[in-house]
Short mmCIF file of C-alpha atoms and ligand atoms in Angstrom, two decimals:
data_model
loop_
_atom_site.label_atom_id
_atom_site.label_comp_id
_atom_site.label_asym_id
_atom_site.label_seq_id
_atom_site.Cartn_x
_atom_site.Cartn_y
_atom_site.Cartn_z
CA MET A 1 0.02 0.16 -0.11
CA LYS A 2 2.70 2.60 0.99
CA MET A 3 4.57 1.48 -2.17
CA VAL A 4 1.46 2.31 -4.31
CA LEU A 5 1.10 5.57 -2.68
CA SER A 6 4.58 6.69 -3.34
CA LEU A 7 4.43 5.76 -6.80
CA GLU A 8 1.48 7.46 -7.03
CA ARG A 9 3.27 10.74 -5.55
CA LEU A 10 6.18 10.27 -7.63
CA LEU A 11 3.90 10.39 -10.77
CA GLN A 12 2.09 13.44 -9.35
CA PHE A 13 5.44 15.22 -8.71
CA LEU A 14 6.81 14.34 -12.40
CA LEU A 15 3.19 15.55 -13.99
CA LEU A 16 4.12 19.05 -12.09
CA MET A 17 7.86 18.88 -13.49
CA MET A 18 6.66 18.60 -17.12
CA HIS A 19 4.12 21.08 -16.70
CA ASP A 20 6.77 23.41 -15.34
CA ASP A 21 8.76 22.38 -18.40
CA LEU A 22 6.01 23.05 -20.79
CA LEU A 23 5.53 26.69 -19.36
CA GLN A 24 9.32 27.31 -19.65
CA SER A 25 9.38 25.97 -23.20
CA LYS A 26 6.87 28.40 -24.04
CA LEU A 27 8.47 31.41 -22.51
CA ASN A 28 11.92 29.92 -24.22
CA GLY A 29 10.00 30.27 -27.52
CA ARG A 30 9.15 33.93 -27.03
CA VAL A 31 12.64 34.69 -25.82
CA ALA A 32 13.77 33.11 -29.23
CA ASP A 33 11.51 35.08 -31.40
CA LEU A 34 12.37 38.28 -29.30
CA SER A 35 8.50 38.46 -28.07
CA LEU A 36 8.91 38.07 -24.42
CA ARG A 37 6.87 40.36 -22.56
CA LYS A 38 8.49 42.25 -19.71
CA LEU A 39 7.02 44.63 -16.95
CA GLN A 40 9.14 48.02 -16.96
CA THR A 41 8.69 51.24 -15.16
CA SER A 42 9.22 54.67 -16.75
CA GLU A 43 10.04 57.19 -14.05
CA GLY A 44 11.42 60.22 -15.44
CA LEU A 45 10.85 59.60 -18.97
CA ILE A 46 9.15 61.81 -21.56
CA ASP A 47 5.60 60.04 -22.09
CA PHE A 48 5.08 59.15 -25.64
CA CYS A 49 3.37 55.89 -24.26
CA SER A 50 0.42 56.08 -21.89
CA ASN A 51 -3.15 56.81 -23.09
CA ASP A 52 -3.36 59.66 -20.60
CA TYR A 53 -4.14 61.98 -23.77
CA LEU A 54 -5.26 64.99 -21.73
CA GLY A 55 -2.97 64.36 -18.49
CA PHE A 56 -5.85 63.89 -16.36
CA SER A 57 -4.14 61.20 -14.67
CA LYS A 58 -1.51 63.50 -13.39
CA SER A 59 -3.86 66.57 -12.42
CA GLN A 60 -3.39 67.99 -8.99
CA GLU A 61 -6.92 69.84 -9.65
CA ILE A 62 -8.64 66.62 -10.15
CA LEU A 63 -6.97 65.03 -7.13
CA GLN A 64 -7.86 67.87 -4.72
CA GLN A 65 -11.49 67.58 -5.81
CA VAL A 66 -11.72 63.88 -5.33
CA LEU A 67 -9.94 64.17 -1.79
CA SER A 68 -12.52 67.11 -0.89
CA MET A 69 -15.66 65.20 -2.35
CA ASN A 70 -18.58 64.69 -0.18
CA ILE A 71 -21.11 62.30 -2.08
CA ALA A 72 -23.23 59.55 -1.12
CA ALA A 73 -21.37 56.40 -1.41
CA SER A 74 -22.90 54.23 1.35
CA GLY A 75 -21.03 55.48 3.76
CA ARG A 76 -18.04 53.94 2.41
CA LEU A 77 -14.67 55.99 1.72
CA ILE A 78 -12.44 53.21 -0.03
CA GLY A 79 -13.63 49.99 -1.24
CA SER A 80 -17.22 49.44 -2.50
CA GLY A 81 -17.84 46.65 -0.34
CA GLY A 82 -19.39 44.14 -2.84
CA SER A 83 -20.72 43.49 -6.02
CA ARG A 84 -23.19 45.87 -7.52
CA LEU A 85 -26.11 43.47 -6.94
CA ILE A 86 -25.24 42.63 -3.45
CA CYS A 87 -23.92 45.60 -1.64
CA GLY A 88 -21.67 47.46 -4.01
CA ASN A 89 -24.34 49.89 -5.39
CA ASN A 90 -24.66 53.57 -4.42
CA GLU A 91 -25.89 56.58 -5.64
CA LEU A 92 -22.39 57.96 -6.82
CA ILE A 93 -22.35 54.86 -9.61
CA GLU A 94 -25.74 55.63 -10.58
CA THR A 95 -24.82 59.35 -10.74
CA ILE A 96 -21.85 58.40 -13.02
CA GLU A 97 -23.88 56.42 -15.28
CA GLU A 98 -26.54 58.97 -15.74
CA ASN A 99 -23.88 61.40 -16.40
CA VAL A 100 -22.10 59.92 -19.04
CA ALA A 101 -25.40 58.49 -20.94
CA SER A 102 -26.28 62.31 -20.90
CA PHE A 103 -23.12 63.44 -22.05
CA VAL A 104 -23.08 60.85 -25.02
CA ASN A 105 -26.73 61.21 -25.75
CA ALA A 106 -27.65 57.70 -24.90
CA SER A 107 -30.66 56.59 -22.69
CA SER A 108 -28.59 54.56 -20.21
CA ALA A 109 -24.98 53.65 -19.22
CA LEU A 110 -23.93 50.30 -17.12
CA LEU A 111 -20.51 50.68 -15.30
CA PHE A 112 -17.85 47.82 -15.53
CA ASN A 113 -14.60 47.54 -13.81
CA SER A 114 -12.64 47.79 -16.85
CA GLY A 115 -12.95 48.19 -20.69
CA TYR A 116 -11.91 44.48 -20.77
CA SER A 117 -14.67 43.58 -18.31
CA ALA A 118 -17.41 45.50 -20.45
CA ASN A 119 -16.52 43.85 -23.51
CA ILE A 120 -16.27 40.21 -22.03
CA GLY A 121 -19.61 41.05 -20.62
CA PHE A 122 -21.18 42.38 -23.62
CA PHE A 123 -20.16 40.10 -26.18
CA SER A 124 -20.47 36.72 -24.10
CA CYS A 125 -24.08 37.33 -23.25
CA VAL A 126 -25.80 39.65 -25.67
CA PRO A 127 -25.27 38.08 -28.93
CA GLN A 128 -27.24 34.85 -28.67
CA ARG A 129 -26.83 30.98 -29.99
CA GLY A 130 -26.80 31.05 -33.86
CA ASP A 131 -26.60 35.15 -33.92
CA VAL A 132 -23.86 36.20 -35.89
CA VAL A 133 -20.90 38.64 -34.99
CA PHE A 134 -18.63 40.41 -38.01
CA TYR A 135 -15.95 42.24 -36.25
CA ASP A 136 -12.72 43.94 -37.86
CA GLU A 137 -9.57 42.05 -37.96
CA PHE A 138 -8.00 44.45 -35.74
CA VAL A 139 -10.47 44.86 -32.79
CA HIS A 140 -9.11 44.51 -29.32
CA ALA A 141 -8.61 41.46 -27.70
CA SER A 142 -11.37 41.91 -25.04
CA ILE A 143 -13.87 42.01 -27.85
CA ARG A 144 -12.47 38.60 -29.29
CA ASP A 145 -12.29 37.12 -25.82
CA GLY A 146 -15.93 38.10 -25.23
CA ILE A 147 -16.96 36.57 -28.42
CA LYS A 148 -15.13 33.46 -27.69
CA LEU A 149 -16.98 33.00 -24.32
CA GLY A 150 -20.27 33.54 -26.29
CA LEU A 151 -22.43 31.13 -28.30
CA SER A 152 -22.76 33.12 -31.53
CA LYS A 153 -21.10 32.59 -34.97
CA SER A 154 -18.07 35.32 -35.71
CA TYR A 155 -16.19 35.92 -38.59
CA SER A 156 -13.68 38.88 -39.01
CA PHE A 157 -13.56 40.94 -42.01
CA GLN A 158 -10.47 42.90 -43.33
CA HIS A 159 -9.37 45.98 -41.57
CA ASN A 160 -11.17 48.90 -42.41
CA ASN A 161 -12.76 47.28 -45.58
CA ILE A 162 -16.50 47.72 -45.88
CA ALA A 163 -16.83 45.87 -49.36
CA ASP A 164 -15.09 42.73 -47.44
CA LEU A 165 -17.89 43.14 -44.62
CA ILE A 166 -20.50 43.48 -47.23
CA ARG A 167 -19.35 40.55 -49.14
CA ARG A 168 -19.22 38.43 -45.90
CA TYR A 169 -22.38 39.35 -44.85
CA GLU A 170 -23.98 38.51 -48.20
CA LEU A 171 -22.35 35.03 -48.44
CA LEU A 172 -23.96 33.93 -45.37
CA ALA A 173 -27.51 35.28 -46.11
CA CYS A 174 -27.92 35.54 -42.45
CA ASP A 175 -31.51 34.99 -41.08
CA GLN A 176 -30.60 35.55 -37.44
CA THR A 177 -29.47 38.58 -35.66
CA VAL A 178 -26.35 40.14 -36.86
CA PHE A 179 -23.89 42.50 -35.12
CA VAL A 180 -21.28 44.57 -36.55
CA VAL A 181 -18.13 45.46 -34.26
CA VAL A 182 -15.83 48.17 -35.11
CA GLU A 183 -13.45 50.63 -32.90
CA SER A 184 -13.82 54.27 -33.58
CA ILE A 185 -9.91 54.71 -33.23
CA TYR A 186 -7.90 51.52 -33.62
CA SER A 187 -5.79 51.14 -30.60
CA MET A 188 -2.60 50.03 -32.44
CA ASP A 189 -2.80 51.89 -35.88
CA GLY A 190 -4.51 55.08 -34.78
CA ASP A 191 -6.94 55.07 -38.01
CA MET A 192 -10.45 55.03 -37.96
CA PRO A 193 -13.43 53.28 -39.84
CA ASP A 194 -15.69 55.31 -42.03
CA LEU A 195 -18.45 54.82 -39.59
CA LEU A 196 -20.92 56.82 -41.61
CA GLU A 197 -20.88 54.05 -44.43
CA ILE A 198 -20.89 51.22 -41.93
CA ALA A 199 -23.68 52.74 -39.89
CA GLN A 200 -25.70 53.09 -43.17
CA PHE A 201 -25.06 49.77 -44.30
CA CYS A 202 -26.05 48.33 -40.58
CA LYS A 203 -29.36 50.77 -41.01
CA GLU A 204 -30.38 49.16 -44.32
CA LYS A 205 -29.84 45.56 -43.38
CA ASN A 206 -31.15 45.91 -39.61
CA ILE A 207 -27.68 45.17 -38.22
CA ARG A 208 -26.56 45.70 -34.72
CA LEU A 209 -23.74 48.05 -34.79
CA VAL A 210 -21.44 48.29 -31.84
CA VAL A 211 -18.65 50.60 -31.61
CA ASP A 212 -15.78 50.51 -29.09
CA GLU A 213 -15.01 54.18 -28.13
CA ALA A 214 -12.03 53.52 -25.92
CA HIS A 215 -9.73 55.76 -27.74
CA SER A 216 -12.03 58.33 -29.14
CA PHE A 217 -13.96 59.34 -25.98
CA GLY A 218 -12.36 62.27 -24.10
CA TRP A 219 -11.08 63.36 -27.63
CA LEU A 220 -13.30 63.12 -30.88
CA GLY A 221 -16.75 65.09 -30.81
CA GLU A 222 -15.67 67.27 -28.10
CA GLY A 223 -15.02 64.54 -25.86
CA ARG A 224 -18.17 62.22 -26.80
CA GLY A 225 -16.65 60.05 -29.00
CA LEU A 226 -17.15 59.11 -32.69
CA VAL A 227 -20.57 58.17 -32.61
CA SER A 228 -21.69 61.37 -31.24
CA LYS A 229 -19.70 63.41 -33.55
CA LEU A 230 -21.38 61.94 -36.45
CA GLY A 231 -24.74 62.10 -34.96
CA LEU A 232 -25.05 58.23 -35.08
CA GLU A 233 -26.44 57.70 -31.58
CA ASP A 234 -29.90 56.47 -32.79
CA ILE A 235 -28.21 54.20 -35.52
CA THR A 236 -25.71 52.38 -32.99
CA TYR A 237 -26.89 49.85 -30.62
CA ALA A 238 -23.89 49.78 -28.09
CA ARG A 239 -20.96 51.90 -27.41
CA ILE A 240 -18.13 50.62 -25.04
CA ILE A 241 -16.60 53.84 -23.53
CA THR A 242 -13.51 53.26 -21.33
CA PHE A 243 -12.06 55.56 -18.47
CA GLY A 244 -8.57 54.34 -18.56
CA LYS A 245 -7.39 56.24 -21.63
CA ALA A 246 -8.23 60.18 -22.19
CA LEU A 247 -10.16 60.13 -18.76
CA GLY A 248 -6.86 59.26 -16.96
CA CYS A 249 -9.11 57.09 -14.57
CA HIS A 250 -10.22 53.39 -14.51
CA GLY A 251 -13.52 51.65 -15.45
CA ALA A 252 -15.82 51.50 -18.47
CA VAL A 253 -19.28 51.75 -19.56
CA VAL A 254 -21.76 49.96 -21.92
CA VAL A 255 -24.21 52.49 -23.28
CA GLY A 256 -27.42 51.69 -24.76
CA ASP A 257 -30.97 51.38 -24.22
CA GLU A 258 -32.75 50.43 -20.99
CA LEU A 259 -33.54 46.88 -22.21
CA LEU A 260 -29.84 46.45 -22.85
CA ARG A 261 -28.80 47.68 -19.61
CA SER A 262 -31.25 45.53 -17.72
CA TYR A 263 -30.18 42.47 -19.77
CA LEU A 264 -26.34 43.21 -18.96
CA VAL A 265 -27.01 43.49 -15.29
CA ASN A 266 -28.89 40.20 -15.21
CA PHE A 267 -26.62 38.12 -17.65
CA ALA A 268 -23.05 39.60 -18.05
CA ARG A 269 -21.18 37.67 -15.73
CA SER A 270 -17.97 40.21 -15.73
CA PHE A 271 -20.67 42.45 -14.18
CA ILE A 272 -22.42 40.06 -11.87
CA TYR A 273 -19.66 38.26 -10.28
CA THR A 274 -17.00 40.79 -9.17
CA THR A 275 -16.66 43.81 -6.72
CA ALA A 276 -17.83 47.19 -7.87
CA PRO A 277 -15.18 49.74 -8.65
CA SER A 278 -13.55 51.14 -5.37
CA ILE A 279 -15.15 54.43 -4.20
CA MET A 280 -11.98 56.15 -5.02
CA ASP A 281 -12.31 54.84 -8.59
CA GLN A 282 -15.84 56.30 -8.85
CA LYS A 283 -14.78 59.33 -7.26
CA CYS A 284 -12.23 59.88 -9.73
CA VAL A 285 -14.54 59.15 -12.69
CA TYR A 286 -17.12 61.60 -11.58
CA VAL A 287 -14.69 64.27 -11.06
CA ALA A 288 -12.61 63.81 -14.23
CA LEU A 289 -16.00 63.68 -16.19
CA GLU A 290 -16.90 66.94 -14.68
CA LYS A 291 -13.60 68.38 -15.91
CA LEU A 292 -14.02 66.87 -19.30
CA VAL A 293 -17.47 68.21 -20.01
CA SER A 294 -15.99 71.86 -19.09
CA ILE A 295 -12.92 71.71 -21.60
CA ASP A 296 -12.83 74.17 -24.32
CA PHE A 297 -11.66 71.64 -26.91
CA LYS A 298 -10.64 74.47 -29.33
CA SER A 299 -8.35 75.78 -26.92
CA LEU A 300 -6.25 72.48 -26.67
CA LYS A 301 -2.77 72.50 -28.01
CA ILE A 302 -2.63 68.87 -28.95
CA ASN A 303 -3.81 69.59 -32.64
CA SER A 304 -0.92 71.46 -33.16
CA LEU A 305 1.36 68.94 -31.75
CA ILE A 306 -0.18 66.34 -34.16
CA ASP A 307 0.23 68.80 -37.00
CA LEU A 308 4.13 69.27 -35.83
CA PHE A 309 4.43 65.61 -35.51
CA LYS A 310 3.27 64.79 -39.20
CA SER A 311 5.03 67.60 -40.72
CA LEU A 312 8.35 66.34 -39.02
CA ILE A 313 7.55 62.79 -40.46
CA LYS A 314 7.05 63.94 -43.72
CA GLU A 315 10.52 65.45 -43.80
CA SER A 316 12.08 62.13 -42.54
CA ASP A 317 12.42 58.92 -44.03
CA LEU A 318 10.19 57.34 -41.26
CA ASN A 319 7.18 55.25 -42.32
CA VAL A 320 4.20 56.05 -40.51
CA ILE A 321 0.63 54.46 -40.67
CA PRO A 322 -1.57 57.17 -41.87
CA SER A 323 -3.52 58.47 -38.84
CA ARG A 324 -5.22 62.21 -38.02
CA ASN A 325 -5.26 61.12 -34.24
CA LEU A 326 -3.23 61.02 -31.18
CA ILE A 327 -2.00 57.70 -31.81
CA GLN A 328 0.61 57.49 -34.42
CA SER A 329 2.64 54.24 -35.20
CA VAL A 330 6.05 54.55 -36.88
CA LEU A 331 6.55 50.92 -38.74
CA ILE A 332 10.04 49.38 -37.96
CA PRO A 333 9.71 45.76 -39.19
CA THR A 334 11.15 43.17 -37.16
CA ASN A 335 10.97 42.56 -33.42
CA ARG A 336 14.58 43.04 -33.18
CA LEU A 337 14.96 46.40 -34.87
CA ALA A 338 11.49 47.70 -32.91
CA LEU A 339 13.16 46.68 -29.71
CA SER A 340 16.39 48.40 -30.40
CA THR A 341 14.59 51.50 -31.30
CA GLU A 342 12.75 51.50 -28.00
CA GLN A 343 15.83 50.79 -26.10
CA ARG A 344 17.30 53.81 -28.07
CA LEU A 345 14.46 56.03 -27.20
CA ARG A 346 14.60 55.03 -23.65
CA LYS A 347 18.15 55.75 -23.58
CA ASN A 348 17.55 59.29 -24.60
CA GLY A 349 15.08 59.77 -22.03
CA ILE A 350 11.94 58.94 -24.29
CA TRP A 351 9.23 56.54 -23.42
CA ALA A 352 7.49 54.79 -26.49
CA LYS A 353 6.70 51.45 -26.70
CA ALA A 354 7.70 48.90 -29.36
CA ILE A 355 4.74 46.79 -30.58
CA LEU A 356 5.98 43.52 -31.35
CA SER A 357 4.67 40.39 -33.55
CA PRO A 358 2.64 38.26 -32.60
CA THR A 359 0.72 41.37 -31.22
CA VAL A 360 0.89 43.06 -34.74
CA PRO A 361 1.22 41.04 -37.95
CA ILE A 362 5.13 39.88 -38.87
CA GLY A 363 6.34 43.09 -40.98
CA LYS A 364 4.03 45.48 -39.13
CA GLU A 365 6.39 45.77 -36.02
CA ARG A 366 6.26 49.21 -34.66
CA ILE A 367 6.94 51.97 -32.23
CA ARG A 368 3.66 53.08 -31.00
CA ILE A 369 3.49 56.88 -30.17
CA CYS A 370 0.77 58.71 -28.24
CA LEU A 371 0.81 62.28 -28.32
CA HIS A 372 -0.51 64.24 -25.05
CA GLU A 373 -1.66 67.51 -24.38
CA PHE A 374 1.32 68.04 -21.75
CA ASN A 375 3.86 67.02 -24.54
CA THR A 376 5.82 70.08 -25.87
CA GLU A 377 7.02 70.89 -29.27
CA ASP A 378 10.82 70.16 -28.07
CA GLU A 379 9.89 67.14 -26.98
CA VAL A 380 8.11 66.00 -30.29
CA LYS A 381 11.20 67.15 -32.28
CA LYS A 382 13.52 65.13 -29.95
CA LEU A 383 11.40 62.27 -30.36
CA ILE A 384 11.56 62.38 -34.45
CA ASP A 385 15.41 63.21 -34.34
CA CYS A 386 15.84 60.12 -31.96
CA LEU A 387 13.71 57.90 -34.31
CA SER A 388 15.40 59.13 -37.41
CA ASN A 389 18.94 58.60 -36.01
CA VAL A 390 19.00 54.66 -36.46
C1 LIG B 1 -9.99 49.44 -27.94
C2 LIG B 1 -9.84 48.99 -26.43
N1 LIG B 1 -10.89 48.31 -25.99
C3 LIG B 1 -10.93 48.15 -24.78
C4 LIG B 1 -9.93 48.30 -24.06
C5 LIG B 1 -9.77 47.67 -22.47
O1 LIG B 1 -9.59 48.88 -21.66
P1 LIG B 1 -9.46 48.70 -20.17
O2 LIG B 1 -7.92 49.10 -20.31
O3 LIG B 1 -10.26 49.69 -19.42
O4 LIG B 1 -9.50 47.26 -19.93
C6 LIG B 1 -8.68 48.57 -24.44
C7 LIG B 1 -7.28 48.93 -23.73
O5 LIG B 1 -6.27 48.56 -24.21
C8 LIG B 1 -8.41 49.07 -26.13
O6 LIG B 1 -7.78 49.82 -26.68
#
């Protein structure tokens, strides 16, 4: 009996060792093709990397208002105390939801812990078994992961290629509910879809259009995002708006009609089975939203920084993916070259991230640059200089 037991334990031990070996060999694979992900800090570097486009995450003004805020949050000061459906709900969250909904001209909004949770929650439960989701091949991982968790059929279409979307739609001759998912500004390329044309197609075919506004909220349409900028609120079924980017905070909402909100409260597992955002997060979002609403977008200097960046790029040999936005990607093919460029920038005090394959397709490796309201002209000039001097 003793012998049998120890053989069993030996086997279990060997299995664990084999499992560790498997993990290690996968990491070794990443080392071999220079795609190993590592955590880094960025103290003291010029920020061309964060999604904090308006500098809200560094705002003393927002911080002081948050600290002095006295608003009903069920008597709590730090944590939310539980999931929304158990004891984590409060007036502050509901006010945030009402404020965002009214700002972006939607009838309702539901707060999630992050854009990742919002997309997972939405796409895993709203499209039903047999429904069809068409998504741009460049949509964010959270949308793909959400779709994978759900029961719908899904098909990608070529990036920003409406003809391909229409061709795929017609091939399928769908008789189920169809969803089309796009982003208003693509996070890696900084480019945009022709949302007017896509919305027109969706309207004609009774397709449910879903737009992830992560990188446009706080920037396009006086901060309201692309859907509002183009007046497409009524045609769009749902929008995912995240607070971790231009708003400089954390969290996200799905905006749509009351039926959608109620359905998500009941079926979105990433909403139901998690602690509600902390009171501190809620206060930050509340104050940052007030600040966003009050911005005079015409007075921002960020547009002139984008113009400067683009004109300097034109004079250089650098190859940039066409973008009119805050995200600009300089193509530097191969992981090796992109990584060495990132390191050179770092040595020169500049923080901009190499985006490697497999995150982007082979040959499309790049330095992804985010321009911010707080960057200066001299910083932009230094960036282009450092990028050009290979
Ligand atoms: C387009 C898009 N959607 C969703 C997300 C996820 O948002 P969050 O960072 O709030 O989880 C991101 C973040 O990288 C994004 O770029």
